[in-house]
Each structure stands twice: as structure tokens, then as C-alpha cells.
mmCIF file of C-alpha atoms and ligand atoms in Angstrom:
data_model
loop_
_atom_site.group_PDB
_atom_site.id
_atom_site.type_symbol
_atom_site.label_atom_id
_atom_site.label_comp_id
_atom_site.label_asym_id
_atom_site.label_seq_id
_atom_site.Cartn_x
_atom_site.Cartn_y
_atom_site.Cartn_z
ATOM 1 C CA MET S 1 25.820 3.588 -3.006
ATOM 2 C CA ARG S 2 22.214 5.065 -0.408
ATOM 3 C CA ASP S 3 20.146 1.428 -0.437
ATOM 4 C CA VAL S 4 18.728 0.231 2.846
ATOM 5 C CA ARG S 5 18.819 -3.004 3.423
ATOM 6 C CA LEU S 6 16.905 -5.823 5.870
ATOM 7 C CA GLU S 7 17.922 -9.379 6.312
ATOM 8 C CA GLY S 8 16.187 -11.615 8.568
ATOM 9 C CA ILE S 9 15.610 -8.808 11.035
ATOM 10 C CA VAL S 10 12.926 -9.766 14.523
ATOM 11 C CA LYS S 11 11.355 -7.458 16.377
ATOM 12 C CA GLN S 12 9.901 -9.095 19.283
ATOM 13 C CA PHE S 13 6.914 -7.132 22.200
ATOM 14 C CA GLY S 14 6.673 -10.797 24.931
ATOM 15 C CA LYS S 15 4.783 -13.106 23.380
ATOM 16 C CA VAL S 16 3.704 -10.653 19.778
ATOM 17 C CA ARG S 17 6.644 -10.708 17.204
ATOM 18 C CA ALA S 18 5.684 -7.554 16.020
ATOM 19 C CA VAL S 19 8.521 -7.682 12.639
ATOM 20 C CA ASP S 20 8.803 -11.981 12.026
ATOM 21 C CA CYS S 21 12.033 -12.435 10.033
ATOM 22 C CA ILE S 22 11.828 -10.043 7.355
ATOM 23 C CA ASP S 23 14.099 -9.785 4.346
ATOM 24 C CA LEU S 24 13.869 -7.161 2.315
ATOM 25 C CA HIS S 25 16.161 -4.987 0.234
ATOM 26 C CA ILE S 26 15.359 -1.042 -0.815
ATOM 27 C CA ARG S 27 16.816 0.451 -3.969
ATOM 28 C CA GLU S 28 18.726 3.768 -4.229
ATOM 29 C CA ASN S 29 16.432 6.458 -5.243
ATOM 30 C CA GLU S 30 13.240 3.684 -4.719
ATOM 31 C CA PHE S 31 9.965 5.132 -2.937
ATOM 32 C CA LEU S 32 9.061 2.171 -1.163
ATOM 33 C CA VAL S 33 5.408 1.842 1.218
ATOM 34 C CA LEU S 34 5.089 -0.524 2.990
ATOM 35 C CA LEU S 35 0.957 -1.600 3.594
ATOM 36 C CA GLY S 36 -1.102 -3.603 5.923
ATOM 37 C CA PRO S 37 -3.976 -3.755 8.171
ATOM 38 C CA SER S 38 -3.302 -2.086 11.341
ATOM 39 C CA GLY S 39 -0.929 -4.695 13.840
ATOM 40 C CA CYS S 40 1.305 -5.904 11.372
ATOM 41 C CA GLY S 41 4.545 -4.432 11.574
ATOM 42 C CA LYS S 42 4.705 -1.966 9.828
ATOM 43 C CA THR S 43 5.337 1.128 12.354
ATOM 44 C CA THR S 44 8.479 -1.442 14.682
ATOM 45 C CA THR S 45 9.842 -2.222 10.738
ATOM 46 C CA LEU S 46 10.662 1.440 10.167
ATOM 47 C CA ARG S 47 11.502 2.144 13.550
ATOM 48 C CA CYS S 48 13.464 -0.533 13.764
ATOM 49 C CA ILE S 49 15.069 0.740 10.538
ATOM 50 C CA ALA S 50 15.412 4.568 12.309
ATOM 51 C CA GLY S 51 17.141 3.173 15.084
ATOM 52 C CA LEU S 52 14.579 3.488 17.801
ATOM 53 C CA GLU S 53 14.256 -0.169 17.981
ATOM 54 C CA THR S 54 16.976 -2.340 19.022
ATOM 55 C CA LEU S 55 16.583 -5.555 16.811
ATOM 56 C CA ASP S 56 15.815 -9.345 17.921
ATOM 57 C CA GLU S 57 17.714 -10.933 15.073
ATOM 58 C CA GLY S 58 18.561 -9.921 11.955
ATOM 59 C CA ARG S 59 21.147 -6.505 10.925
ATOM 60 C CA ILE S 60 20.318 -3.697 8.864
ATOM 61 C CA LEU S 61 22.162 -1.618 6.905
ATOM 62 C CA ILE S 62 22.345 1.639 4.704
ATOM 63 C CA GLY S 63 24.820 2.201 1.762
ATOM 64 C CA GLY S 64 26.152 -1.146 1.929
ATOM 65 C CA ARG S 65 27.135 0.170 5.561
ATOM 66 C CA ASP S 66 26.378 -2.117 8.893
ATOM 67 C CA VAL S 67 23.772 0.230 10.765
ATOM 68 C CA THR S 68 22.387 -2.270 13.788
ATOM 69 C CA HIS S 69 23.810 -1.489 16.529
ATOM 70 C CA LEU S 70 24.674 2.777 15.546
ATOM 71 C CA PRO S 71 22.305 5.038 16.694
ATOM 72 C CA PRO S 72 18.590 6.924 15.261
ATOM 73 C CA GLY S 73 21.492 10.332 14.636
ATOM 74 C CA LYS S 74 24.245 8.373 13.142
ATOM 75 C CA ARG S 75 22.039 6.858 10.740
ATOM 76 C CA GLY S 76 22.394 8.885 7.638
ATOM 77 C CA ILE S 77 18.306 8.930 7.747
ATOM 78 C CA GLY S 78 15.204 11.826 8.184
ATOM 79 C CA MET S 79 11.942 10.937 9.856
ATOM 80 C CA VAL S 80 8.402 12.187 9.446
ATOM 81 C CA PHE S 81 5.655 10.952 11.654
ATOM 82 C CA GLN S 82 2.368 11.089 11.946
ATOM 83 C CA SER S 83 1.886 14.288 14.608
ATOM 84 C CA TYR S 84 4.095 16.351 13.702
ATOM 85 C CA ALA S 85 5.553 16.590 17.093
ATOM 86 C CA LEU S 86 6.664 20.593 15.568
ATOM 87 C CA PHE S 87 8.463 22.898 18.188
ATOM 88 C CA PRO S 88 5.541 25.616 19.123
ATOM 89 C CA HIS S 89 7.599 28.620 21.095
ATOM 90 C CA MET S 90 10.130 28.240 17.622
ATOM 91 C CA THR S 91 9.712 29.678 14.336
ATOM 92 C CA VAL S 92 8.752 27.720 11.106
ATOM 93 C CA ALA S 93 12.139 28.474 10.254
ATOM 94 C CA ALA S 94 14.266 27.500 13.792
ATOM 95 C CA ASN S 95 12.040 24.313 13.584
ATOM 96 C CA ILE S 96 13.169 23.688 10.187
ATOM 97 C CA GLY S 97 16.486 24.401 11.305
ATOM 98 C CA PHE S 98 16.508 22.382 13.861
ATOM 99 C CA GLY S 99 18.588 19.135 13.050
ATOM 100 C CA LEU S 100 21.395 21.670 11.545
ATOM 101 C CA ARG S 101 21.366 23.444 14.965
ATOM 102 C CA VAL S 102 22.016 20.182 16.977
ATOM 103 C CA LYS S 103 24.979 19.005 13.578
ATOM 104 C CA GLY S 104 26.690 22.311 14.586
ATOM 105 C CA VAL S 105 26.464 23.388 11.391
ATOM 106 C CA ASP S 106 26.648 27.768 10.564
ATOM 107 C CA ARG S 107 24.427 29.750 9.928
ATOM 108 C CA THR S 108 24.631 30.862 6.920
ATOM 109 C CA GLU S 109 25.008 27.155 6.037
ATOM 110 C CA ILE S 110 21.409 26.868 8.495
ATOM 111 C CA ASP S 111 19.876 29.523 6.341
ATOM 112 C CA ARG S 112 20.726 28.774 3.136
ATOM 113 C CA ARG S 113 19.636 24.882 3.673
ATOM 114 C CA VAL S 114 16.400 25.879 5.281
ATOM 115 C CA ARG S 115 15.295 28.276 2.241
ATOM 116 C CA ARG S 116 15.262 26.265 0.125
ATOM 117 C CA ALA S 117 13.772 23.046 1.662
ATOM 118 C CA ALA S 118 10.735 26.130 2.218
ATOM 119 C CA GLU S 119 11.079 26.957 -0.848
ATOM 120 C CA LEU S 120 10.853 22.694 -2.291
ATOM 121 C CA LEU S 121 7.284 23.161 0.516
ATOM 122 C CA GLN S 122 6.402 25.989 -0.935
ATOM 123 C CA LEU S 123 6.559 27.827 2.960
ATOM 124 C CA GLY S 124 8.692 31.154 2.256
ATOM 125 C CA ASN S 125 6.655 33.325 3.213
ATOM 126 C CA LEU S 126 5.722 31.248 6.012
ATOM 127 C CA LEU S 127 9.293 31.417 7.565
ATOM 128 C CA ASP S 128 8.086 33.516 10.988
ATOM 129 C CA ARG S 129 5.212 32.456 11.377
ATOM 130 C CA TYR S 130 4.403 29.675 14.763
ATOM 131 C CA PRO S 131 3.430 25.916 13.939
ATOM 132 C CA SER S 132 -0.275 27.903 16.244
ATOM 133 C CA GLN S 133 -0.560 30.079 13.598
ATOM 134 C CA LEU S 134 -0.140 27.558 10.584
ATOM 135 C CA SER S 135 -2.734 24.887 8.695
ATOM 136 C CA GLY S 136 -2.877 21.300 9.905
ATOM 137 C CA GLY S 137 -1.656 21.075 5.810
ATOM 138 C CA GLN S 138 0.879 23.592 6.626
ATOM 139 C CA ARG S 139 2.539 22.047 9.803
ATOM 140 C CA GLN S 140 2.402 18.896 7.840
ATOM 141 C CA ARG S 141 4.849 20.602 4.671
ATOM 142 C CA VAL S 142 6.267 21.651 8.011
ATOM 143 C CA ALA S 143 7.609 18.560 9.009
ATOM 144 C CA VAL S 144 8.403 17.028 6.204
ATOM 145 C CA ALA S 145 10.777 20.539 5.113
ATOM 146 C CA ARG S 146 12.474 19.598 8.732
ATOM 147 C CA ALA S 147 13.608 15.926 7.452
ATOM 148 C CA VAL S 148 14.972 16.505 4.392
ATOM 149 C CA VAL S 149 16.647 19.585 5.363
ATOM 150 C CA VAL S 150 19.745 17.590 6.807
ATOM 151 C CA GLU S 151 19.935 15.542 3.476
ATOM 152 C CA PRO S 152 19.004 12.674 5.418
ATOM 153 C CA GLN S 153 20.407 9.389 2.676
ATOM 154 C CA VAL S 154 16.986 8.189 3.287
ATOM 155 C CA LEU S 155 13.441 9.500 4.456
ATOM 156 C CA LEU S 156 11.340 7.295 6.312
ATOM 157 C CA MET S 157 7.543 8.320 6.960
ATOM 158 C CA ASP S 158 5.120 7.588 9.066
ATOM 159 C CA GLU S 159 1.303 7.624 8.263
ATOM 160 C CA PRO S 160 2.003 10.746 7.496
ATOM 161 C CA LEU S 161 -1.215 11.957 5.994
ATOM 162 C CA SER S 162 -3.252 10.746 8.053
ATOM 163 C CA ASN S 163 -4.315 13.906 10.391
ATOM 164 C CA LEU S 164 -5.173 15.936 7.418
ATOM 165 C CA ASP S 165 -9.151 16.092 5.672
ATOM 166 C CA ALA S 166 -9.556 13.856 2.837
ATOM 167 C CA LEU S 167 -8.841 17.252 -0.127
ATOM 168 C CA LEU S 168 -5.882 17.566 1.279
ATOM 169 C CA ARG S 169 -4.116 14.349 1.724
ATOM 170 C CA LEU S 170 -5.345 14.441 -1.599
ATOM 171 C CA SER S 171 -2.782 17.371 -2.538
ATOM 172 C CA MET S 172 0.029 16.397 0.260
ATOM 173 C CA ARG S 173 0.277 13.658 -1.431
ATOM 174 C CA ALA S 174 0.963 14.905 -5.010
ATOM 175 C CA GLU S 175 3.534 17.391 -2.678
ATOM 176 C CA ILE S 176 5.396 13.886 -1.276
ATOM 177 C CA LYS S 177 5.612 12.079 -4.973
ATOM 178 C CA ARG S 178 6.705 14.955 -6.272
ATOM 179 C CA LEU S 179 9.444 15.971 -3.515
ATOM 180 C CA GLN S 180 10.890 12.444 -3.500
ATOM 181 C CA GLN S 181 11.326 13.416 -6.726
ATOM 182 C CA GLU S 182 13.452 16.326 -6.456
ATOM 183 C CA ILE S 183 15.656 15.413 -3.734
ATOM 184 C CA GLN S 184 16.138 12.195 -5.380
ATOM 185 C CA ALA S 185 15.790 9.974 -1.412
ATOM 186 C CA THR S 186 15.396 6.703 -1.082
ATOM 187 C CA THR S 187 12.245 6.739 1.473
ATOM 188 C CA VAL S 188 10.063 4.323 3.010
ATOM 189 C CA TYR S 189 6.948 5.209 3.684
ATOM 190 C CA VAL S 190 4.442 3.965 6.054
ATOM 191 C CA THR S 191 0.518 3.835 5.695
ATOM 192 C CA HIS S 192 -3.086 1.797 6.232
ATOM 193 C CA ASP S 193 -4.241 3.606 2.448
ATOM 194 C CA GLN S 194 -3.614 0.558 -0.231
ATOM 195 C CA VAL S 195 -4.754 4.443 -2.317
ATOM 196 C CA GLU S 196 -1.821 5.755 -1.204
ATOM 197 C CA ALA S 197 0.348 2.946 -1.458
ATOM 198 C CA LEU S 198 -0.672 2.314 -5.281
ATOM 199 C CA SER S 199 -0.109 6.324 -6.354
ATOM 200 C CA LEU S 200 2.823 6.469 -4.182
ATOM 201 C CA GLY S 201 4.678 3.054 -4.307
ATOM 202 C CA ASP S 202 7.476 2.114 -6.752
ATOM 203 C CA ARG S 203 6.666 -1.253 -5.656
ATOM 204 C CA ILE S 204 4.469 -1.557 -2.146
ATOM 205 C CA ALA S 205 5.705 -4.056 0.377
ATOM 206 C CA VAL S 206 2.317 -5.860 1.199
ATOM 207 C CA MET S 207 2.918 -6.865 5.601
ATOM 208 C CA SER S 208 0.764 -9.475 7.031
ATOM 209 C CA GLU S 209 1.341 -10.251 10.675
ATOM 210 C CA GLY S 210 4.954 -9.325 11.258
ATOM 211 C CA LYS S 211 5.943 -10.753 7.672
ATOM 212 C CA ILE S 212 5.980 -9.192 4.336
ATOM 213 C CA VAL S 213 2.930 -11.624 2.421
ATOM 214 C CA GLN S 214 3.872 -9.542 -1.507
ATOM 215 C CA LEU S 215 6.843 -7.165 -2.310
ATOM 216 C CA ASP S 216 5.269 -5.613 -6.486
ATOM 217 C CA GLU S 217 4.921 -2.538 -8.580
ATOM 218 C CA PRO S 218 1.560 -1.482 -7.499
ATOM 219 C CA GLN S 219 -0.414 -2.793 -10.665
ATOM 220 C CA GLU S 220 0.759 -6.210 -10.168
ATOM 221 C CA VAL S 221 -0.069 -6.292 -6.541
ATOM 222 C CA TYR S 222 -3.099 -4.419 -7.439
ATOM 223 C CA ASP S 223 -3.830 -7.193 -10.623
ATOM 224 C CA ASN S 224 -2.057 -10.598 -9.140
ATOM 225 C CA PRO S 225 -2.844 -10.784 -5.891
ATOM 226 C CA ALA S 226 -0.220 -13.273 -4.124
ATOM 227 C CA THR S 227 -2.775 -14.541 -1.577
ATOM 228 C CA VAL S 228 -6.464 -14.291 -1.316
ATOM 229 C CA PHE S 229 -5.694 -11.847 1.944
ATOM 230 C CA VAL S 230 -4.171 -8.845 -1.025
ATOM 231 C CA GLY S 231 -6.546 -9.495 -2.898
ATOM 232 C CA ALA S 232 -9.263 -8.870 -0.396
ATOM 233 C CA PHE S 233 -7.591 -5.424 1.130
ATOM 234 C CA ILE S 234 -6.444 -3.975 -1.818
ATOM 235 C CA GLY S 235 -9.399 -1.990 -4.460
ATOM 236 C CA ASN S 236 -12.088 -0.602 -3.322
ATOM 237 C CA PRO S 237 -14.264 -2.207 -3.048
ATOM 238 C CA PRO S 238 -11.813 -5.180 -2.601
ATOM 239 C CA MET S 239 -11.372 -8.009 -5.295
ATOM 240 C CA ASN S 240 -14.586 -10.549 -5.152
ATOM 241 C CA PHE S 241 -13.603 -14.849 -3.469
ATOM 242 C CA LEU S 242 -15.786 -17.062 -4.473
ATOM 243 C CA THR S 243 -15.329 -20.650 -3.263
ATOM 244 C CA GLY S 244 -15.799 -24.032 -4.852
ATOM 245 C CA ARG S 245 -14.721 -27.381 -6.963
ATOM 246 C CA VAL S 246 -14.679 -27.986 -11.125
ATOM 247 C CA ARG S 247 -16.195 -29.523 -12.564
ATOM 248 C CA GLN S 248 -17.251 -30.802 -15.815
ATOM 249 C CA ASP S 249 -19.746 -30.747 -18.044
ATOM 250 C CA ALA S 250 -20.766 -31.384 -21.507
ATOM 251 C CA GLY S 251 -17.090 -30.782 -22.331
ATOM 252 C CA ARG S 252 -16.686 -27.440 -20.584
ATOM 253 C CA LEU S 253 -15.416 -27.164 -17.011
ATOM 254 C CA PHE S 254 -16.860 -24.751 -14.285
ATOM 255 C CA LEU S 255 -16.353 -24.251 -10.785
ATOM 256 C CA GLU S 256 -19.395 -24.374 -8.812
ATOM 257 C CA GLY S 257 -20.387 -23.751 -5.601
ATOM 258 C CA GLU S 258 -23.603 -23.137 -3.687
ATOM 259 C CA GLY S 259 -25.838 -21.669 -6.032
ATOM 260 C CA TYR S 260 -23.841 -20.534 -9.135
ATOM 261 C CA GLN S 261 -21.623 -22.311 -11.949
ATOM 262 C CA VAL S 262 -18.871 -19.941 -12.700
ATOM 263 C CA PRO S 263 -17.169 -20.814 -16.347
ATOM 264 C CA LEU S 264 -13.427 -21.248 -16.511
ATOM 265 C CA SER S 265 -11.001 -21.103 -18.810
ATOM 266 C CA PRO S 266 -8.857 -24.810 -20.182
ATOM 267 C CA GLU S 267 -5.888 -22.751 -18.569
ATOM 268 C CA ALA S 268 -7.245 -22.466 -15.713
ATOM 269 C CA ALA S 269 -8.708 -25.810 -15.406
ATOM 270 C CA ALA S 270 -4.664 -27.134 -15.702
ATOM 271 C CA ARG S 271 -3.378 -25.308 -13.402
ATOM 272 C CA ILE S 272 -6.189 -26.335 -10.902
ATOM 273 C CA GLN S 273 -5.091 -29.877 -12.247
ATOM 274 C CA ALA S 274 -1.000 -29.476 -11.555
ATOM 275 C CA ALA S 275 -1.584 -28.203 -7.955
ATOM 276 C CA ARG S 276 -3.270 -31.008 -7.635
ATOM 277 C CA ILE S 277 -6.459 -29.819 -5.156
ATOM 278 C CA ASP S 278 -9.882 -30.166 -4.522
ATOM 279 C CA GLU S 279 -11.446 -26.487 -3.452
ATOM 280 C CA VAL S 280 -9.947 -23.706 -5.577
ATOM 281 C CA THR S 281 -10.900 -19.852 -4.425
ATOM 282 C CA ILE S 282 -11.028 -17.773 -7.966
ATOM 283 C CA GLY S 283 -10.882 -14.017 -7.601
ATOM 284 C CA ILE S 284 -11.899 -11.292 -9.472
ATOM 285 C CA ARG S 285 -12.140 -7.367 -9.115
ATOM 286 C CA PRO S 286 -15.735 -5.471 -9.171
ATOM 287 C CA GLU S 287 -14.917 -4.075 -12.366
ATOM 288 C CA ASN S 288 -13.715 -7.700 -14.712
ATOM 289 C CA ILE S 289 -17.317 -8.725 -14.202
ATOM 290 C CA ALA S 290 -19.910 -7.834 -16.837
ATOM 291 C CA VAL S 291 -23.657 -7.192 -15.845
ATOM 292 C CA SER S 292 -26.888 -7.387 -18.063
ATOM 293 C CA LEU S 293 -30.109 -7.367 -17.757
ATOM 294 C CA THR S 294 -30.594 -10.360 -20.070
ATOM 295 C CA GLU S 295 -29.086 -12.783 -20.409
ATOM 296 C CA PRO S 296 -26.023 -13.050 -22.808
ATOM 297 C CA GLU S 297 -25.711 -15.360 -25.804
ATOM 298 C CA GLY S 298 -23.296 -18.455 -24.256
ATOM 299 C CA GLY S 299 -25.324 -17.905 -21.317
ATOM 300 C CA GLY S 300 -24.588 -15.898 -17.825
ATOM 301 C CA ILE S 301 -24.770 -15.775 -14.010
ATOM 302 C CA ALA S 302 -27.842 -15.072 -12.407
ATOM 303 C CA ALA S 303 -27.628 -13.190 -9.474
ATOM 304 C CA SER S 304 -30.804 -10.941 -7.725
ATOM 305 C CA VAL S 305 -29.918 -7.038 -6.669
ATOM 306 C CA ILE S 306 -29.649 -6.273 -3.681
ATOM 307 C CA VAL S 307 -28.292 -2.276 -3.554
ATOM 308 C CA SER S 308 -27.550 -0.174 -6.267
ATOM 309 C CA GLU S 309 -25.278 2.714 -5.393
ATOM 310 C CA LEU S 310 -23.932 5.848 -7.387
ATOM 311 C CA ILE S 311 -20.195 6.371 -6.160
ATOM 312 C CA GLY S 312 -19.467 9.760 -8.070
ATOM 313 C CA ALA S 313 -17.845 8.407 -11.782
ATOM 314 C CA GLN S 314 -18.924 4.355 -11.649
ATOM 315 C CA ARG S 315 -22.620 2.818 -9.926
ATOM 316 C CA MET S 316 -21.273 0.129 -7.894
ATOM 317 C CA LEU S 317 -23.783 -3.225 -7.437
ATOM 318 C CA THR S 318 -23.776 -5.045 -4.190
ATOM 319 C CA LEU S 319 -25.400 -9.022 -5.799
ATOM 320 C CA ALA S 320 -26.857 -11.770 -3.682
ATOM 321 C CA LEU S 321 -25.224 -14.699 -5.945
ATOM 322 C CA GLY S 322 -26.630 -17.681 -4.350
ATOM 323 C CA PRO S 323 -25.963 -17.562 -0.775
ATOM 324 C CA HIS S 324 -22.738 -15.575 -1.883
ATOM 325 C CA THR S 325 -22.528 -11.258 -1.761
ATOM 326 C CA LEU S 326 -21.040 -10.457 -4.833
ATOM 327 C CA LYS S 327 -19.873 -5.882 -5.632
ATOM 328 C CA VAL S 328 -19.895 -5.548 -9.020
ATOM 329 C CA THR S 329 -19.216 -1.296 -10.417
ATOM 330 C CA THR S 330 -20.896 -1.243 -13.946
ATOM 331 C CA SER S 331 -22.087 2.294 -15.895
ATOM 332 C CA THR S 332 -23.660 5.249 -14.065
ATOM 333 C CA GLU S 333 -26.591 4.636 -16.758
ATOM 334 C CA PHE S 334 -26.598 1.121 -15.905
ATOM 335 C CA LEU S 335 -29.627 1.210 -13.830
ATOM 336 C CA PRO S 336 -31.119 -2.748 -13.124
ATOM 337 C CA PRO S 337 -34.680 -3.230 -11.779
ATOM 338 C CA PRO S 338 -34.750 -2.648 -7.593
ATOM 339 C CA ASN S 339 -33.995 -6.129 -5.776
ATOM 340 C CA GLY S 340 -34.713 -7.620 -9.830
ATOM 341 C CA GLN S 341 -32.067 -9.576 -11.616
ATOM 342 C CA VAL S 342 -29.045 -9.470 -13.849
ATOM 343 C CA TRP S 343 -26.862 -11.756 -15.400
ATOM 344 C CA LEU S 344 -22.765 -12.164 -15.324
ATOM 345 C CA THR S 345 -19.772 -12.512 -17.300
ATOM 346 C CA PHE S 346 -16.639 -13.142 -15.983
ATOM 347 C CA ASP S 347 -13.612 -11.851 -17.771
ATOM 348 C CA PRO S 348 -12.047 -15.105 -18.131
ATOM 349 C CA ALA S 349 -8.550 -13.419 -18.593
ATOM 350 C CA LYS S 350 -8.915 -11.726 -15.030
ATOM 351 C CA ILE S 351 -9.781 -14.408 -13.406
ATOM 352 C CA ARG S 352 -7.222 -14.940 -10.151
ATOM 353 C CA LEU S 353 -6.751 -18.644 -8.902
ATOM 354 C CA PHE S 354 -5.681 -19.893 -5.471
ATOM 355 C CA ASP S 355 -6.030 -22.563 -3.418
ATOM 356 C CA ALA S 356 -8.363 -22.476 -1.201
ATOM 357 C CA ALA S 357 -6.893 -24.276 1.968
ATOM 358 C CA THR S 358 -3.331 -22.140 1.876
ATOM 359 C CA GLN S 359 -5.011 -18.294 0.194
ATOM 360 C CA ALA S 360 -1.533 -18.605 -1.753
ATOM 361 C CA ARG S 361 -1.989 -17.821 -5.177
ATOM 362 C CA LEU S 362 -2.058 -20.518 -8.031
ATOM 363 C CA ALA S 363 1.189 -20.799 -9.551
ATOM 364 C CA GLN S 364 1.990 -20.190 -13.559
ATOM 365 C CA LEU S 365 1.950 -22.793 -15.242
ATOM 366 C CA PRO S 366 5.912 -22.862 -17.929
ATOM 367 C CA LYS S 367 4.851 -21.570 -20.916
ATOM 368 C CA ALA S 368 4.782 -24.272 -23.099
ATOM 369 C CA SER S 369 7.824 -24.109 -26.389
HETATM 370 P P1 ATP U 1 -0.994 0.594 13.117
HETATM 371 O O1 ATP U 1 -0.817 0.878 12.321
HETATM 372 O O2 ATP U 1 -2.113 0.628 14.537
HETATM 373 O O3 ATP U 1 0.400 1.658 13.054
HETATM 374 P P2 ATP U 1 1.239 -0.814 12.159
HETATM 375 O O4 ATP U 1 1.473 -2.017 11.569
HETATM 376 O O5 ATP U 1 2.085 0.324 12.866
HETATM 377 O O6 ATP U 1 -0.013 -0.719 13.283
HETATM 378 P P3 ATP U 1 3.380 -1.401 14.549
HETATM 379 O O7 ATP U 1 2.589 -0.506 15.834
HETATM 380 O O8 ATP U 1 4.452 -1.257 13.896
HETATM 381 O O9 ATP U 1 1.863 -1.800 13.522
HETATM 382 O O10 ATP U 1 2.700 -2.764 16.099
HETATM 383 C C1 ATP U 1 3.104 -4.300 15.465
HETATM 384 C C2 ATP U 1 2.186 -5.342 16.731
HETATM 385 O O11 ATP U 1 3.364 -4.757 17.961
HETATM 386 C C3 ATP U 1 1.376 -4.690 17.749
HETATM 387 O O12 ATP U 1 0.444 -6.060 17.838
HETATM 388 C C4 ATP U 1 1.520 -4.023 18.671
HETATM 389 O O13 ATP U 1 0.394 -3.942 19.511
HETATM 390 C C5 ATP U 1 2.832 -4.570 18.615
HETATM 391 N N1 ATP U 1 3.822 -3.185 19.232
HETATM 392 C C6 ATP U 1 3.855 -2.786 19.622
HETATM 393 N N2 ATP U 1 4.944 -1.667 19.514
HETATM 394 C C7 ATP U 1 4.270 -1.937 21.418
HETATM 395 C C8 ATP U 1 5.397 -2.004 22.451
HETATM 396 N N3 ATP U 1 5.987 -0.925 22.156
HETATM 397 N N4 ATP U 1 5.083 -2.394 23.009
HETATM 398 C C9 ATP U 1 4.760 -4.064 22.825
HETATM 399 N N5 ATP U 1 4.022 -4.041 21.741
HETATM 400 C C10 ATP U 1 4.168 -3.797 20.857
#
């Protein structure tokens, strides 16, 4: 087994609890992404796994073995950092083979493994070059090759693509995914880039203030954020939120806030009622709001257009709904009049409900049997 288990780990720097009691089981061969805003504790968590930080509390197991007090070199890990930190006076081959030389592996074996790693990362024809003779993407590939050549049980990557330009990031992202599937190393990958997390992760652990706030597969994190914070952090543009109270009108239920009324399904109303809360926040993704120039049959929600932007394959509208601002994505053909009025329909099945006070998603009601 090459799984990683974090049991109640705590890391404190003075008054800052950088890692605040994290429990996490990373499965064998899993690609787990730690995602969150700057300062949420991602890097510190990774450094704890690597053995570069000592824990204040808790323990870490790799492949069932307690490594809490082992130095980094004895943990069976490979690490790739944002700064590639290659040795400038060594060739690509020497850089890749460095870890093996330190371990005293014999020369023919080093040679064989360096060639294999270079082949995996398409560096075969660059082995005699020096880092200064490489592009940013090639240097980053050398850094990855250097980490995988030691055949680590666990591969740890800290924002490995953030120094690269957008196009290179896209191609390296695909390469990292392919590589991980090929070498089958349990991987922990730190990023603040939600697109990277959604595309790479088997599961994503979303972090905030030293804690994991949601641990799920990417689709689930996107569709069903556990908190308002997760919904607002993931998605570009992020989820829209409106806070209001439930009101009944002519037998129909609405969420009513300043300047709007959003119809609710009976199921949503039942969940709100079961939660016994006064104020509800609804979340809806920009692609789940239909927009039209005339009021739809059955009624719509009137909003006014602030900005209409072409964003490639879609158009993004910034709309005013009373004092609130919403983002809606539509087809590029939809051309609203500047500063004109449009009508919105929220897809009831896609409305997510949160407790306005705690910001946590309201629990699903048990299915009636
Ligand atoms: P970023 O994306 O900016 O790297 P992060 O999520 O990786 O952020 P960490 O680097 O883990 O966050 O930092 C978590 C918290 O711990 C921050 O408040 C940071 O200032 C603090 N911190 C990290 N390392 C140290 C240190 N060596 N000494 C003191 N405080 C630290």
C-alpha cells in the first residue's frame, strides 16, 4: 500500500494555526489536489507530509508506516516545487540523476533510470544541456523528472506550473496527468488555481484557514459546494448567491430579498423548513440561469444589464437584480440591449441552499420510502 494518512495534524507558527487539525486519507495511486486561497495552509500541509515541518500534534502514515518522526529522505517521497531549483552547473542528466547518486545507486542503474525518466518527460534529446539552455517548461519537466526518477511511493507537487505562461501551463497540465497515470504514484498536488484542481484531481480537498472544508470528486465540488466559500472559490465566474426569506404567495413559495423573488421548488421549501432557519442563501451557477429578452410564460425575474462581454465561446452578462449583482453566461448570439432589461429563470434543480448564518449547505432530506 502507498496510501497517505494524516491523523489530526496541527502545525502552528506563533499564533497562526497554519494547519488546524486535518484528517485526510489519500488513497493509493490517487491524485489528490489541495486547493485554496493564499495563506490557507496548503503548502504547510504538503511540507508536513514531506517531513520539512515537524508536527505540533497528530501523526502521518505512508503505506501504513508511521513516518511522523522520520526525516524527508526516509519517507519515500519525491517533491516538485514551484521554483524548479535545478543545479545550474550540472547537465540535465546530472540534475535528474542527482537523487540516485546521493543514494549510492550504481552508475549503470542511474543511467537506465535517468533515460527512462527523460523519455517519460520528453527530455531525451536534452540530457547534455545545462539549465540555462532550457525554456521554462523544459526546466520544469527536468524538475519533475528528478522527482519521479527515485520512484517515490508518494509524489508531492507544490504549484509546479505557476511559473509558466498560460499556454505552457495547459500543455504541462496534460503531461502531468498522463505521467501520473503512467507511473501510478500517489500524488498530492497543491494549487490555488481552481481550473487546475478540477482538471487534475481524482479528488479535491478545498482548504480554508488551515482546515479542509470539502473533500470530494471535482464534479461534486463544482455542483454541490459544501459552503458558500467553496461555491464562490470554484468556477469562473463563480457561483451567484442571494440571501433572503421564504414567503408564500398564492400557494407558491419564493425566496424573497431586496429587489427580487425567486420561485422555490416544494422540495427546496421542505429542506428550508426542516432546517428551521430564518434566512437562506441560494447559490446558482452562471450557466444555470436562463435569460431572455421578453418575459417567459410562467413569469421571470426582471434584471438590468450592466455589462455584456464576449468571453470566447460564451457571452458573460453582469446584471443588476435590485441592489445585487449577478453573473450569467449565455450563448454568444444573445445580444441584450445596452443597459436594457432582461428576464431571468433560475433552473430550480440547480439552485443550491445554504444557511445564511453558518454558510453551510442545507442537508438533503432523506428520500421518502
Ligand atoms: P500560498 O498559496 O500563498 O503559498 P498556502 O495556502 O500554501 O499559501 P501556507 O504557506 O501553508 O499557505 O501558509 C499558511 C499560514 O502559515 C499563513 O498564514 C502563513 O503566513 C503562515 N506561515 C507559513 N510558513 C510560516 C513560517 N515559516 N513562519 C511563520 N508563519 C508561516
